[in-house]
Amino acid sequence: MKLNPFVQAGIGLTFALLWSCPTLAALTEDKNFGLEVKVTGQSENDSDLGTAGGGDVNGVGLDLRPWVYGESGAWSAYAMGQAVTSTDIIETDTLQQSDNSGTQTTDSGDRKTKKNYLAMREFWVGYQGLTPYPGEILKFGRQRLRNDDGQWRDTNIEALNWTFDTTLLRANVGIAERFSEYRTDLKELAPKDKDRLHAYADAAYQWTPGNWVGIRGHHTHDNGKLDYPEPGVAGDTLDKKQNGDISWLGLTADSDAYNWRNTNSVNYWGSITGMSGDRDTVNPLNADGTRPAEAKRGEDLNGWATDVGVRLRLDPQWQVGAAYARASAEYQQNGLESNRSNYTGTRSRVHRFGEAFRGEMNNMQTATLFGSWMLNDEYDASLIYHKFWRVDGNKPVGNNGINAVENNTDDATGAILSSTSLPLEDGNKDLGQEMDLVVTKYFKQGLLPAALSQSIDEPSALVRFRGGVFKPGDAYGKEVDSYMHRAFIDVIWRF
C-alpha cells in the first residue's frame, strides 16, 4: 500500500525525533506508550430522509491507535497512529469531517472513504522552556487543536501552536494548515482545505473565582488555485470553486461551564462573534455549455453568531439546562470545528446541534433543553431536546448530517437518471426537531502524561451509547420520511 509523500515524511520525522530522545529508554518504565482499542457499532437510517436508495449504515468497526510519548528536559515528542477495519463505512472517530462520509464521488477516487485504512493522527514536538509556568507549551507538527465549546477548533491538523494555561489566564496563539489527511484512503484534501491557512489567537481571564471573560480571533487566508469549468469536460467534486479571506472576532463569558468537574450551583456560558471577509466563486458554464462572460464572481461576507446557555445543579448528581444559538444567513464557521463539548455538565462530549442532525452555525437558530446525571466516576447520561429553524427562510443552511436528494427519474421505467441536493422550501423556516441520548459507563481511571490532555481526553475504559432521532420540519417538504436516526455504541480500552 503506497503512502503519499506527506504521510511518509510525517512518519519518518516523528519516529526519528522520538528515537533520538535521550529518555526513550525509560518509556517502558514510565509507561509513556500504549494502545487505544476502540470498537464502534453504528446504526444509521434514512440520512437521505428516504429520498434515495440506500442511506442506511449498519456495521461494526475496530479502530487501533498505538501511541508513544517521550520527554527530555523541556522537550517532548508524541505520535499516534491508526488502523481501522470495519464491516461498513462507519465513523469510529468523532473528529471525522462530514465530507469523509464515503458518499463523495470523484473521477479519480482519490477521496473515497474505505472500510479499511491506515493513518497518522498526530506527530508533534513540544518545547516548554519559553516561560517558567508549567501550563505553557509550544508544539510543532500535526496535533489536536481544541477549544472548550468546540465551535472554533477541534481537529487534528498541522500547526505551530503555543498554549499558556495558568490559574488566572489562558491563551493560545498559532497558525495551521492542512497539507494531507495522512490516510491511505483519502489521498486528496477536500477543496475547502486546499491552500487554506489559519491564524488564530485567544485569551481568557478569571476576573473572579470561577468566572472567565475572553476574546478570540481567527483568520483564514485561502489563495488556492480555482478550477474553472471547461466546455465538454466533466467536472469533479474535488474541483476548487471558492477561495478568499475571512476573519472572525468573538467575545466570551462563562462560569467554567465546560469543566464537568466544577460543582457550581449555576453554570452559564455566552459568546458573540462577528465575521467579515470576501470570497471569490467560480461561475458555472452557461446553459448551452459555453463559458460564462465572467469566469468568477466576488462578494463581501458579513455575519454574526451567538451561543448562550445556563445549567442548574439540582443536587450532586442531577443537572438541567437550556441553551440558544443563532447564526445569521451569511455567517459560517472556520472549518476546524467539531461543535462537540461538555455543555450538559458530564464528562461525555455531546454535539451541540444534534447527534443526528449535526447542524452548524450558518443561517440557523437552535433552542435546546437538556437534563444530565452523573454517579461518582462510574456513570453519566444526558437527555437533550433540540428545535431547529432557519433564520432566513429563503436561503440554505450549512452542511449537516442530512443528505436529502431530489431525484430525476425516467417516466417510463422509473429509473433514477440523476440526483441533486434537495432544496429547502422557500419561506419555510422549520428545519425540524431532535431527541438525543448519551449514556456512558466508565470502568477505571487511566493516568496519562499531562501533555497528552488534548490528545486523549477520556479515561482508560468505557462503554458509551450516543444517538439521536431527528424529525424533519416543513422546510424539507412533504416528500421525505418522518424520522431518521443515527446511533453509536463505543467500547474503548486503553492499554
XYZ file of C-alpha atoms in Angstrom:
495
model
C 0.000 0.000 0.000
C 1.610 3.227 -1.149
C 1.605 6.240 1.148
C 1.710 9.776 -0.185
C 4.866 11.844 0.460
C 3.314 13.762 3.367
C 2.487 10.559 5.217
C 5.978 9.197 4.615
C 7.583 12.430 5.785
C 5.377 12.632 8.859
C 6.032 9.078 9.937
C 9.757 9.365 9.317
C 10.155 12.698 11.110
C 8.148 11.569 14.097
C 9.974 8.369 14.802
C 13.366 9.927 14.115
C 12.634 12.528 16.788
C 11.222 10.001 19.226
C 14.047 7.514 18.929
C 16.657 10.255 19.292
C 15.086 11.286 22.611
C 17.583 10.507 25.451
C 14.811 9.394 27.806
C 13.177 6.983 25.375
C 14.818 4.075 27.138
C 12.721 4.981 30.179
C 9.446 4.923 28.277
C 8.723 1.329 29.219
C 9.282 2.098 32.885
C 7.182 5.298 32.750
C 4.508 3.670 30.557
C 4.607 6.579 28.147
C 3.446 4.412 25.301
C 0.295 2.441 24.793
C -2.516 1.238 22.602
C -6.063 2.555 22.431
C -8.555 -0.036 21.244
C -11.935 1.231 20.111
C -14.826 -0.887 18.848
C -17.718 1.067 17.344
C -21.097 -0.178 16.253
C -23.142 2.202 14.126
C -26.792 2.147 13.093
C -27.989 4.886 10.769
C -31.255 5.001 8.889
C -32.552 7.468 6.292
C -29.853 10.134 6.454
C -31.242 10.977 2.993
C -34.747 11.263 4.561
C -35.903 8.429 2.324
C -35.268 10.338 -0.904
C -32.679 7.950 -2.367
C -31.728 4.312 -2.450
C -29.505 3.306 0.431
C -28.968 5.973 3.072
C -28.512 3.318 5.756
C -25.414 2.271 7.680
C -25.191 -0.818 9.867
C -21.817 -2.146 10.847
C -19.020 -2.646 13.348
C -15.537 -1.202 13.202
C -12.263 -1.868 15.009
C -10.017 1.169 15.493
C -6.483 0.593 16.874
C -4.448 3.655 17.894
C -0.901 2.995 19.094
C 0.869 5.969 20.667
C 4.250 6.841 22.115
C 5.406 9.847 24.137
C 8.815 10.920 25.392
C 10.384 13.797 27.334
C 13.888 15.185 27.628
C 14.204 18.287 29.778
C 11.933 20.953 28.289
C 11.453 18.933 25.092
C 8.775 16.346 24.383
C 7.531 14.368 21.388
C 4.385 12.421 20.639
C 2.990 10.259 17.866
C -0.266 8.378 17.403
C -1.056 6.064 14.510
C -4.325 4.473 13.495
C -5.515 1.270 11.825
C -9.218 0.870 11.054
C -11.146 -2.117 9.727
C -14.934 -2.336 9.547
C -17.851 -4.182 8.009
C -19.349 -0.970 6.601
C -18.150 2.600 6.190
C -18.785 3.791 9.731
C -17.491 6.600 11.915
C -15.093 5.414 14.578
C -13.822 8.972 15.065
C -15.919 11.887 16.385
C -13.443 14.287 14.721
C -14.178 12.792 11.315
C -15.158 15.528 8.861
C -18.620 15.350 7.355
C -17.291 15.144 3.797
C -15.453 11.944 4.702
C -18.741 10.065 4.831
C -17.947 7.963 1.812
C -20.789 9.431 -0.239
C -18.495 11.738 -2.165
C -17.647 10.505 -5.660
C -14.722 11.669 -7.748
C -13.342 10.795 -11.130
C -10.088 9.564 -9.648
C -11.430 8.065 -6.426
C -8.716 9.930 -4.504
C -11.152 10.955 -1.780
C -13.270 7.908 -1.193
C -13.622 6.641 2.360
C -12.915 2.924 2.618
C -13.711 0.278 5.178
C -10.024 -0.370 5.898
C -7.298 2.236 6.151
C -4.116 3.279 7.934
C -3.457 6.793 9.206
C -1.237 9.037 11.303
C -3.435 11.007 13.692
C -0.727 13.072 15.383
C 3.008 13.627 15.351
C 4.459 16.649 17.124
C 7.426 18.011 19.026
C 6.866 20.218 22.070
C 9.001 22.724 23.998
C 8.116 24.040 27.475
C 11.039 26.372 28.111
C 9.673 29.727 26.922
C 8.228 30.649 30.334
C 8.580 29.218 33.864
C 4.882 28.319 34.035
C 4.106 24.560 33.951
C 0.977 25.075 31.818
C 2.895 26.542 28.868
C 3.973 24.579 25.778
C 4.911 25.252 22.154
C 4.034 22.408 19.768
C 5.023 21.919 16.138
C 3.556 19.222 13.928
C 0.223 17.516 13.375
C -1.667 17.905 16.631
C -5.064 18.150 18.276
C -6.287 21.746 18.414
C -9.315 22.249 20.624
C -11.202 24.936 22.489
C -13.838 24.340 25.148
C -17.015 24.803 23.100
C -15.617 23.043 20.005
C -17.109 25.764 17.787
C -13.766 27.289 16.728
C -11.224 24.469 16.900
C -11.478 20.737 17.460
C -9.473 18.820 14.895
C -6.137 17.175 14.106
C -4.133 19.471 11.821
C -0.550 20.525 11.081
C 0.137 23.552 13.262
C 2.584 25.678 15.221
C 0.661 26.281 18.432
C 1.586 27.982 21.717
C -0.585 27.321 24.778
C -0.420 29.234 28.074
C -2.612 27.842 30.839
C -2.473 29.177 34.403
C -4.926 29.729 37.233
C -5.910 33.233 36.115
C -5.003 33.378 32.416
C -5.422 31.012 29.490
C -4.192 31.788 25.990
C -3.495 30.163 22.632
C -1.695 31.546 19.580
C -0.944 29.642 16.408
C -1.041 29.038 12.695
C -2.314 25.908 10.980
C -2.754 24.493 7.501
C -3.878 21.086 6.327
C -1.417 19.532 3.871
C -2.694 15.963 3.909
C -5.240 13.728 5.598
C -2.395 11.258 6.365
C -4.742 8.400 5.480
C -4.234 5.689 2.919
C -7.757 6.103 1.532
C -8.145 9.904 1.483
C -5.311 10.821 -0.868
C -6.619 14.308 -1.663
C -7.756 17.165 0.537
C -11.300 18.452 0.472
C -11.479 21.512 -1.830
C -12.136 23.872 1.097
C -8.849 22.814 2.762
C -6.543 23.231 -0.241
C -4.056 26.084 0.344
C -6.096 27.433 3.265
C -4.009 28.962 6.063
C -5.498 29.508 9.527
C -4.134 32.056 12.012
C -5.748 32.322 15.443
C -5.369 33.659 18.968
C -7.487 33.679 22.100
C -7.145 34.714 25.726
C -9.414 34.329 28.754
C -9.041 35.900 32.221
C -10.553 34.670 35.500
C -11.824 38.003 36.816
C -13.460 36.436 39.868
C -13.238 32.849 41.174
C -14.831 30.512 38.649
C -15.840 33.242 36.184
C -13.980 33.868 32.931
C -14.141 36.516 30.230
C -12.282 36.172 26.976
C -11.602 37.345 23.480
C -10.754 35.229 20.453
C -9.911 35.789 16.826
C -9.411 33.679 13.734
C -8.381 34.479 10.154
C -8.335 32.204 7.112
C -6.306 33.068 4.030
C -7.307 30.908 1.071
C -5.403 31.622 -2.134
C -5.833 28.174 -3.644
C -5.944 27.850 -7.415
C -9.535 27.786 -8.648
C -10.685 25.095 -11.078
C -12.686 26.662 -13.886
C -15.124 24.507 -15.882
C -14.200 23.591 -19.436
C -16.820 23.058 -22.170
C -17.169 19.368 -22.887
C -15.031 18.356 -19.904
C -16.739 16.712 -16.930
C -16.208 18.409 -13.599
C -15.060 16.678 -10.427
C -16.301 17.114 -6.880
C -12.710 17.840 -5.798
C -12.508 20.895 -8.072
C -11.893 24.014 -6.004
C -14.692 26.504 -6.645
C -14.134 29.106 -3.900
C -11.344 30.985 -2.158
C -10.921 34.240 -0.242
C -10.112 35.770 3.142
C -12.393 35.692 6.181
C -11.893 36.975 9.738
C -13.765 36.212 12.970
C -13.663 38.163 16.247
C -15.571 36.998 19.310
C -16.173 37.729 22.995
C -16.904 35.031 25.571
C -18.005 34.776 29.202
C -18.586 31.620 31.243
C -18.506 30.115 34.712
C -16.068 27.371 33.735
C -19.233 25.688 32.455
C -17.435 23.256 30.143
C -15.449 21.827 33.059
C -17.536 18.844 34.170
C -15.642 18.714 37.457
C -16.954 22.052 38.741
C -19.634 21.965 41.444
C -21.294 25.336 40.825
C -24.993 25.573 41.608
C -25.440 27.711 38.485
C -23.312 27.472 35.347
C -23.561 29.768 32.358
C -21.856 30.421 29.055
C -22.217 33.036 26.371
C -20.423 34.081 23.219
C -20.964 36.549 20.406
C -18.938 36.544 17.211
C -18.687 38.818 14.201
C -17.423 37.654 10.813
C -16.230 39.686 7.835
C -14.414 38.862 4.626
C -14.536 38.398 0.900
C -14.980 35.364 -1.304
C -14.458 34.531 -4.980
C -16.678 31.852 -6.523
C -16.266 30.145 -9.891
C -19.189 30.725 -12.259
C -20.673 27.601 -13.895
C -20.927 27.114 -17.641
C -23.859 28.668 -19.425
C -26.952 26.558 -20.062
C -25.753 25.875 -23.613
C -22.396 24.591 -22.330
C -20.350 27.667 -23.258
C -18.039 29.618 -20.967
C -19.663 32.398 -18.903
C -18.819 36.031 -19.622
C -17.097 36.293 -16.213
C -15.025 33.341 -15.010
C -15.708 34.119 -11.345
C -17.680 36.475 -9.139
C -16.657 38.204 -5.935
C -18.748 39.002 -2.887
C -18.337 40.561 0.539
C -19.306 38.487 3.560
C -20.600 39.820 6.853
C -22.305 37.801 9.561
C -22.639 37.183 13.266
C -23.441 34.345 15.658
C -24.193 33.820 19.327
C -24.479 30.865 21.687
C -25.807 31.250 25.264
C -26.795 28.737 27.902
C -27.457 28.133 31.590
C -27.235 24.936 33.634
C -28.656 24.431 37.141
C -27.402 21.835 39.598
C -30.363 20.267 41.400
C -28.172 18.044 43.594
C -24.713 16.450 43.314
C -25.980 14.050 40.621
C -28.652 15.884 38.586
C -28.455 18.980 36.395
C -30.898 20.655 33.993
C -30.282 23.404 31.474
C -31.331 25.378 28.436
C -29.389 26.909 25.552
C -29.970 29.022 22.473
C -27.772 29.578 19.413
C -28.314 31.768 16.368
C -26.215 32.449 13.281
C -27.049 34.888 10.513
C -27.603 33.785 6.918
C -24.084 34.692 5.769
C -22.238 33.509 8.869
C -20.068 30.423 8.519
C -17.683 28.622 10.836
C -13.966 28.442 10.109
C -13.819 24.761 9.142
C -11.815 23.455 12.126
C -14.798 22.949 14.424
C -16.476 19.772 15.679
C -19.241 21.518 17.687
C -18.752 18.909 20.426
C -18.394 19.943 24.065
C -19.291 19.160 27.689
C -22.117 21.705 27.792
C -24.518 19.250 29.509
C -22.157 19.085 32.508
C -20.963 15.499 32.112
C -17.647 14.005 31.090
C -19.147 12.882 27.756
C -18.794 15.405 24.950
C -22.033 15.902 23.016
C -22.748 17.520 19.642
C -24.165 20.990 20.276
C -26.556 20.741 17.299
C -27.745 17.156 17.476
C -26.102 13.752 17.244
C -28.297 13.020 14.206
C -28.846 16.424 12.556
C -25.301 17.731 13.236
C -26.089 21.276 12.218
C -23.564 24.059 12.029
C -23.765 27.779 12.666
C -24.998 29.057 9.312
C -28.482 30.563 8.799
C -29.733 28.533 11.753
C -31.152 29.074 15.210
C -31.402 26.318 17.804
C -33.316 26.077 21.071
C -32.108 23.314 23.407
C -33.365 21.787 26.653
C -31.398 19.095 28.481
C -31.002 17.124 31.657
C -27.898 15.264 32.818
C -26.904 12.815 35.527
C -23.576 11.658 36.961
C -22.916 8.957 39.533
C -19.445 9.241 41.052
C -16.842 8.375 38.396
C -18.803 5.394 37.088
C -21.779 6.652 35.040
C -23.076 9.712 33.264
C -26.038 10.383 30.993
C -27.546 13.296 29.043
C -31.026 13.620 27.534
C -31.324 16.524 25.089
C -34.103 18.091 23.018
C -33.348 20.421 20.074
C -35.580 22.553 17.872
C -34.056 23.933 14.636
C -35.146 26.828 12.407
C -33.711 28.756 9.513
C -33.019 32.433 10.196
C -33.746 33.380 6.574
C -36.445 31.165 5.138
C -35.259 31.733 1.574
C -31.602 30.794 1.991
C -29.869 27.422 2.524
C -28.231 26.206 5.709
C -24.685 24.899 6.070
C -23.526 21.301 5.992
C -25.154 18.881 8.416
C -25.847 15.182 8.848
C -28.807 15.231 6.467
C -28.116 14.384 2.820
C -31.602 14.512 1.292
C -31.641 14.482 -2.509
C -34.045 15.249 -5.325
C -34.203 12.516 -7.965
C -34.769 12.941 -11.692
C -36.464 9.735 -12.858
C -37.339 8.208 -16.211
C -41.097 8.495 -16.747
C -41.321 5.145 -18.487
C -39.124 2.936 -16.317
C -38.914 4.873 -13.067
C -35.128 4.569 -13.098
C -33.185 7.354 -11.386
C -31.361 9.382 -14.019
C -29.674 11.911 -11.713
C -29.780 13.224 -8.144
C -29.169 16.679 -6.721
C -29.301 18.052 -3.189
C -32.865 18.510 -2.060
C -33.627 22.253 -1.934
C -35.390 23.591 1.139
C -38.844 25.005 0.517
C -38.855 28.793 0.185
C -40.482 30.580 3.084
C -40.493 27.582 5.439
C -38.121 28.082 8.369
C -38.918 24.925 10.363
C -35.958 22.549 9.933
C -37.128 20.009 12.475
C -36.564 18.712 15.982
C -34.464 16.044 17.634
C -34.060 13.984 20.797
C -30.568 12.818 21.830
C -29.452 10.348 24.447
C -25.832 9.821 25.530
C -25.063 7.269 28.271
C -21.596 6.181 29.434
C -20.266 3.568 31.841
C -16.648 4.130 32.986
C -14.543 1.276 34.317
C -11.321 2.716 35.674
C -9.190 5.819 35.604
C -6.051 5.915 33.497
C -3.028 8.016 34.371
C -1.519 9.644 31.285
C 1.171 12.331 30.872
C -0.277 15.827 31.368
C 0.962 16.951 27.935
C -1.450 14.478 26.315
C -4.587 16.056 27.786
C -5.562 17.473 24.393
C -4.914 14.256 22.513
C -6.531 11.787 24.906
C -9.444 13.218 26.864
C -11.160 10.066 28.121
C -10.464 7.660 30.992
C -8.884 4.333 30.209
C -12.012 2.240 29.709
C -15.655 2.931 28.901
C -18.793 1.821 27.091
C -20.870 4.640 25.578
C -24.149 4.885 23.716
C -24.783 8.084 21.779
C -27.683 8.551 19.469
C -30.295 10.901 18.118
C -33.669 10.738 16.380
C -34.444 13.628 14.010
C -37.901 14.576 12.716
C -37.636 16.882 9.666
C -39.732 20.047 9.581
C -41.782 21.752 6.898
C -38.666 23.214 5.240
C -37.863 19.750 3.848
C -41.271 19.414 2.214
C -43.740 16.543 2.344
C -41.855 14.024 0.205
C -39.473 12.899 2.957
C -39.679 10.195 5.605
C -40.964 11.176 9.027
C -37.853 10.262 11.036
C -34.173 9.472 10.702
C -31.800 8.193 13.360
C -28.093 7.850 13.979
C -26.786 5.777 16.884
C -23.394 4.508 18.060
C -22.086 2.160 20.706
C -18.416 2.789 21.514
C -16.255 0.451 23.588
C -12.860 1.950 24.433
C -10.000 0.311 26.273
C -6.516 1.712 26.705
C -3.509 -0.468 27.427
